[in-house]
PDB file of C-alpha atoms in Angstrom:
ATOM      1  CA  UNK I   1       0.000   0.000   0.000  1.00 47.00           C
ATOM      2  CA  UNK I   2       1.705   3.626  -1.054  1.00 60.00           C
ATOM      3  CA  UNK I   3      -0.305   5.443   1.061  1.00 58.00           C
ATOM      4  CA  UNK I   4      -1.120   5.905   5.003  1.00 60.00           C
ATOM      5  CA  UNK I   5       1.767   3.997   5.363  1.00 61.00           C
ATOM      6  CA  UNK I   6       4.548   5.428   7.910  1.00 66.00           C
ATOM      7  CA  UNK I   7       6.891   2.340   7.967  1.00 70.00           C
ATOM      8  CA  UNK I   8       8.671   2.447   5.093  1.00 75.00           C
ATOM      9  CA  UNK I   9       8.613   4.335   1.847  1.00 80.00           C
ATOM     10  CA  UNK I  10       8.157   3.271  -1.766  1.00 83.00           C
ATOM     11  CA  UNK I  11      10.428   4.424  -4.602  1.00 87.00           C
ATOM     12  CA  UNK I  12      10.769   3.763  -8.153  1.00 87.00           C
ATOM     13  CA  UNK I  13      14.369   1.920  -8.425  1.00 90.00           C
ATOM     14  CA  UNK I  14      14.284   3.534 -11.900  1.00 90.00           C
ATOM     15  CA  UNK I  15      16.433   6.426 -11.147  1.00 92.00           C
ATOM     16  CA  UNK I  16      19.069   4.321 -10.058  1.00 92.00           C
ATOM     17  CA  UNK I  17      19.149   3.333 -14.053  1.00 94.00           C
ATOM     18  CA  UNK I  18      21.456   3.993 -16.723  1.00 95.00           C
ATOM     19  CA  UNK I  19      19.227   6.059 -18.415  1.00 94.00           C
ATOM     20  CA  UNK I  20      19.394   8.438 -15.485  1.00 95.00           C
ATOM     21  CA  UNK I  21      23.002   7.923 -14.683  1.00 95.00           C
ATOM     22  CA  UNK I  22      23.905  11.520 -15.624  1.00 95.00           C
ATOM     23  CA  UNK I  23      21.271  12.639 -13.011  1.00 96.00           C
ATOM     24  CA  UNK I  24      22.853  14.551 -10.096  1.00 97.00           C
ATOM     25  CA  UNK I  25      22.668  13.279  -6.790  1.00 97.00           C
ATOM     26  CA  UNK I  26      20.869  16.669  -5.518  1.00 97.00           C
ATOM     27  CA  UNK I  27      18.074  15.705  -8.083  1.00 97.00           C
ATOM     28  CA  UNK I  28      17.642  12.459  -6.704  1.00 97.00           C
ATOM     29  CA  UNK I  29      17.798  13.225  -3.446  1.00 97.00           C
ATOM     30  CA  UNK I  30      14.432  15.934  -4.279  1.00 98.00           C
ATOM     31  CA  UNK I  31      13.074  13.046  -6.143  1.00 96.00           C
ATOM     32  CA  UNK I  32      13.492  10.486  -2.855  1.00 96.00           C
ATOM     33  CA  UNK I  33      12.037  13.763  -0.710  1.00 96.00           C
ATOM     34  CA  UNK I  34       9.152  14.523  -3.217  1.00 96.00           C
ATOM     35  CA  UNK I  35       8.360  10.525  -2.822  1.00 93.00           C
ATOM     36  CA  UNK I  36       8.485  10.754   0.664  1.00 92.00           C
ATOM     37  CA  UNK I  37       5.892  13.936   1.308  1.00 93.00           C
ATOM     38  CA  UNK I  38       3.568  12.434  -1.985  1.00 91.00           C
ATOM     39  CA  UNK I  39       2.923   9.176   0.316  1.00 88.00           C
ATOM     40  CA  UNK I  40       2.475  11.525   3.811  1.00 87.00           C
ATOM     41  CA  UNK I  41       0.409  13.604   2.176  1.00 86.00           C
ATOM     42  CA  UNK I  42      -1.413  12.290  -0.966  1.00 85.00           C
ATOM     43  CA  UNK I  43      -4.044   9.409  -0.793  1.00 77.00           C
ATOM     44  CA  UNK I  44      -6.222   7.283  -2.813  1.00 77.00           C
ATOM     45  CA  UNK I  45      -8.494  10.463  -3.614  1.00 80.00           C
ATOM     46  CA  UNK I  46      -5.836  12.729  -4.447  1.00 81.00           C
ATOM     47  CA  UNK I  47      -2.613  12.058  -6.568  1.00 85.00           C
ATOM     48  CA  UNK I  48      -0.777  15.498  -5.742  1.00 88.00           C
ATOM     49  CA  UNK I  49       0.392  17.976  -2.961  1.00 90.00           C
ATOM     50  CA  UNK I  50       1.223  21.407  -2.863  1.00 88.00           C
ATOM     51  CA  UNK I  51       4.303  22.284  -1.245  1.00 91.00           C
ATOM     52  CA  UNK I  52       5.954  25.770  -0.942  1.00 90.00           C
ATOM     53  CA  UNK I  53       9.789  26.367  -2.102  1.00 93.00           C
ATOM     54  CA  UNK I  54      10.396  27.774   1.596  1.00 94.00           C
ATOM     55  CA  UNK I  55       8.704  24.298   2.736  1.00 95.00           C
ATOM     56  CA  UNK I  56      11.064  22.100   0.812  1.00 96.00           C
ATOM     57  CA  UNK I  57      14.213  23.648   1.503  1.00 97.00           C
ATOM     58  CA  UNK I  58      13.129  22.671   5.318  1.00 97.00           C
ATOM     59  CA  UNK I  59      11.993  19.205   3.914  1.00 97.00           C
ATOM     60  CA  UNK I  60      15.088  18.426   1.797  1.00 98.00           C
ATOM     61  CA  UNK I  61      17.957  20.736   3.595  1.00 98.00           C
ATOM     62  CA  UNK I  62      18.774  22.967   0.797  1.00 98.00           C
ATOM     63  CA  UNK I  63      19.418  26.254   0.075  1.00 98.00           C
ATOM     64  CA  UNK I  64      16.637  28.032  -2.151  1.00 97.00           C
ATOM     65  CA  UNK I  65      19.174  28.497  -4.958  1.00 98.00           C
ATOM     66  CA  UNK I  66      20.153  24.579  -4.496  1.00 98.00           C
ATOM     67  CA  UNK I  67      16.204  23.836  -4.835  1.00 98.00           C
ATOM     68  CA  UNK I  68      15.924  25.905  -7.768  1.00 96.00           C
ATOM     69  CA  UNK I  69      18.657  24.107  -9.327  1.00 97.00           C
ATOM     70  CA  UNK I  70      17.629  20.638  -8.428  1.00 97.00           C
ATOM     71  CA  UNK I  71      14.258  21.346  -9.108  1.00 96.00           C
ATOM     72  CA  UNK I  72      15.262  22.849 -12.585  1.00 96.00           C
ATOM     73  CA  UNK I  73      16.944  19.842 -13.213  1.00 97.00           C
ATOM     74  CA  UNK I  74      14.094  17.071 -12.272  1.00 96.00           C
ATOM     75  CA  UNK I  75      11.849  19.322 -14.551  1.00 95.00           C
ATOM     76  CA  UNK I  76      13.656  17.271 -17.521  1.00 95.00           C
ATOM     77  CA  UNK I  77      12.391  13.935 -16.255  1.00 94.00           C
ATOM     78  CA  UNK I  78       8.795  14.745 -17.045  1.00 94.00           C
ATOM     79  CA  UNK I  79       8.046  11.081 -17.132  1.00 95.00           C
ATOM     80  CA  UNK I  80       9.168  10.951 -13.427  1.00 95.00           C
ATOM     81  CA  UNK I  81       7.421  14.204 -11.623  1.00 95.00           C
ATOM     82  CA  UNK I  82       4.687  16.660 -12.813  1.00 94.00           C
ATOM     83  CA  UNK I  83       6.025  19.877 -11.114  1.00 93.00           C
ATOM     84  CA  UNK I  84       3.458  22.895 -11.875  1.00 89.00           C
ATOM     85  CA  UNK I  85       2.753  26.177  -9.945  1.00 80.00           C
ATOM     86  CA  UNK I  86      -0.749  27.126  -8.636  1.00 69.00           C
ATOM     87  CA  UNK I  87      -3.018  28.604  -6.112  1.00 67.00           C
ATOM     88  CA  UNK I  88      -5.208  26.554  -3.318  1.00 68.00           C
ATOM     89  CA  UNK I  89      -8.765  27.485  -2.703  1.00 69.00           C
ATOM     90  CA  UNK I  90     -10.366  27.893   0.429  1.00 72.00           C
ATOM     91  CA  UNK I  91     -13.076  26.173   0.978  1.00 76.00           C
ATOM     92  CA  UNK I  92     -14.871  28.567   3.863  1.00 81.00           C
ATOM     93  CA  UNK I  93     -14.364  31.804   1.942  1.00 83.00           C
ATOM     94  CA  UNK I  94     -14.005  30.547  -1.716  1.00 79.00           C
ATOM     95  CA  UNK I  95     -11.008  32.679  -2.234  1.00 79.00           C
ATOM     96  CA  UNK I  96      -7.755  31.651  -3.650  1.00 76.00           C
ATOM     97  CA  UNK I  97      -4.240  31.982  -1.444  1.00 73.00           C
ATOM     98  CA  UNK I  98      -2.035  34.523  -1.437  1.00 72.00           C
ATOM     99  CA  UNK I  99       0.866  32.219  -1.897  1.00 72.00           C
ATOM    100  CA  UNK I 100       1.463  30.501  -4.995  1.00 73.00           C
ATOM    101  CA  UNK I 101       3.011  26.767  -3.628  1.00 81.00           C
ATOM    102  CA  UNK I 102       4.575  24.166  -6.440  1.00 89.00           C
ATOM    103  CA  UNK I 103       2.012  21.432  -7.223  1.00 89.00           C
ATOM    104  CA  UNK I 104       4.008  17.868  -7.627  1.00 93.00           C
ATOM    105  CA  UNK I 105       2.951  14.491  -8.838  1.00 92.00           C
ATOM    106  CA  UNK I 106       4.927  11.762  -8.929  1.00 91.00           C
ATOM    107  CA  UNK I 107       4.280   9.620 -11.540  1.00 91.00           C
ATOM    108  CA  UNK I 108       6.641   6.857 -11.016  1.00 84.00           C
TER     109      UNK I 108
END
């Protein structure tokens, strides 16, 4: 089961490939992270999360320009992660957010 599970985490041994040898480690470690926070906070219903930069420089230990980079970098696996900006909507007021978070799916 991929989700509601908080013993162990499953991850796509694809990356570990030769087709994405020349993949930088900093890449695959956001890819692990991004794998990790789609199965805390996804679920059957829902196949993405919104997560702000700030938030995953906490989540992953980089530096916002190290993110960026990383992040610019997993944006040429398309076949591995959907990565799109966007608002959220509140449900009480019907108004959008303020903040603009990153909207991931992982789609392998």
């Amino acid at each position: 089961m991929k989700y509601d599970n908080s013993f162990y985490l499953q991850l796509s041994r694809e990356i570990f490939t030769e087709e994405y040898s020349n993949m930088s480690i900093r890449a695959k470690w956001l890819f692990v992270v991004l794998n990790e926070l789609e199965q805390k906070y996804c679920n059957k219903n829902s196949n993405f999360f919104l997560r702000t930069d700030k938030q995953l420089c906490v989540d992953t230990g980089y530096s916002i320009n190290t993110l960026k980079k990383a992040k610019a970098e997993l944006k040429k696996y398309p076949e591995l992660v959907r990565i799109s900006r966007g608002h959220w909507h509140y449900t009480d007021t019907g108004k959008s957010s303020i903040q603009q978070p990153t909207r991931y799916q992982i789609l392998k």
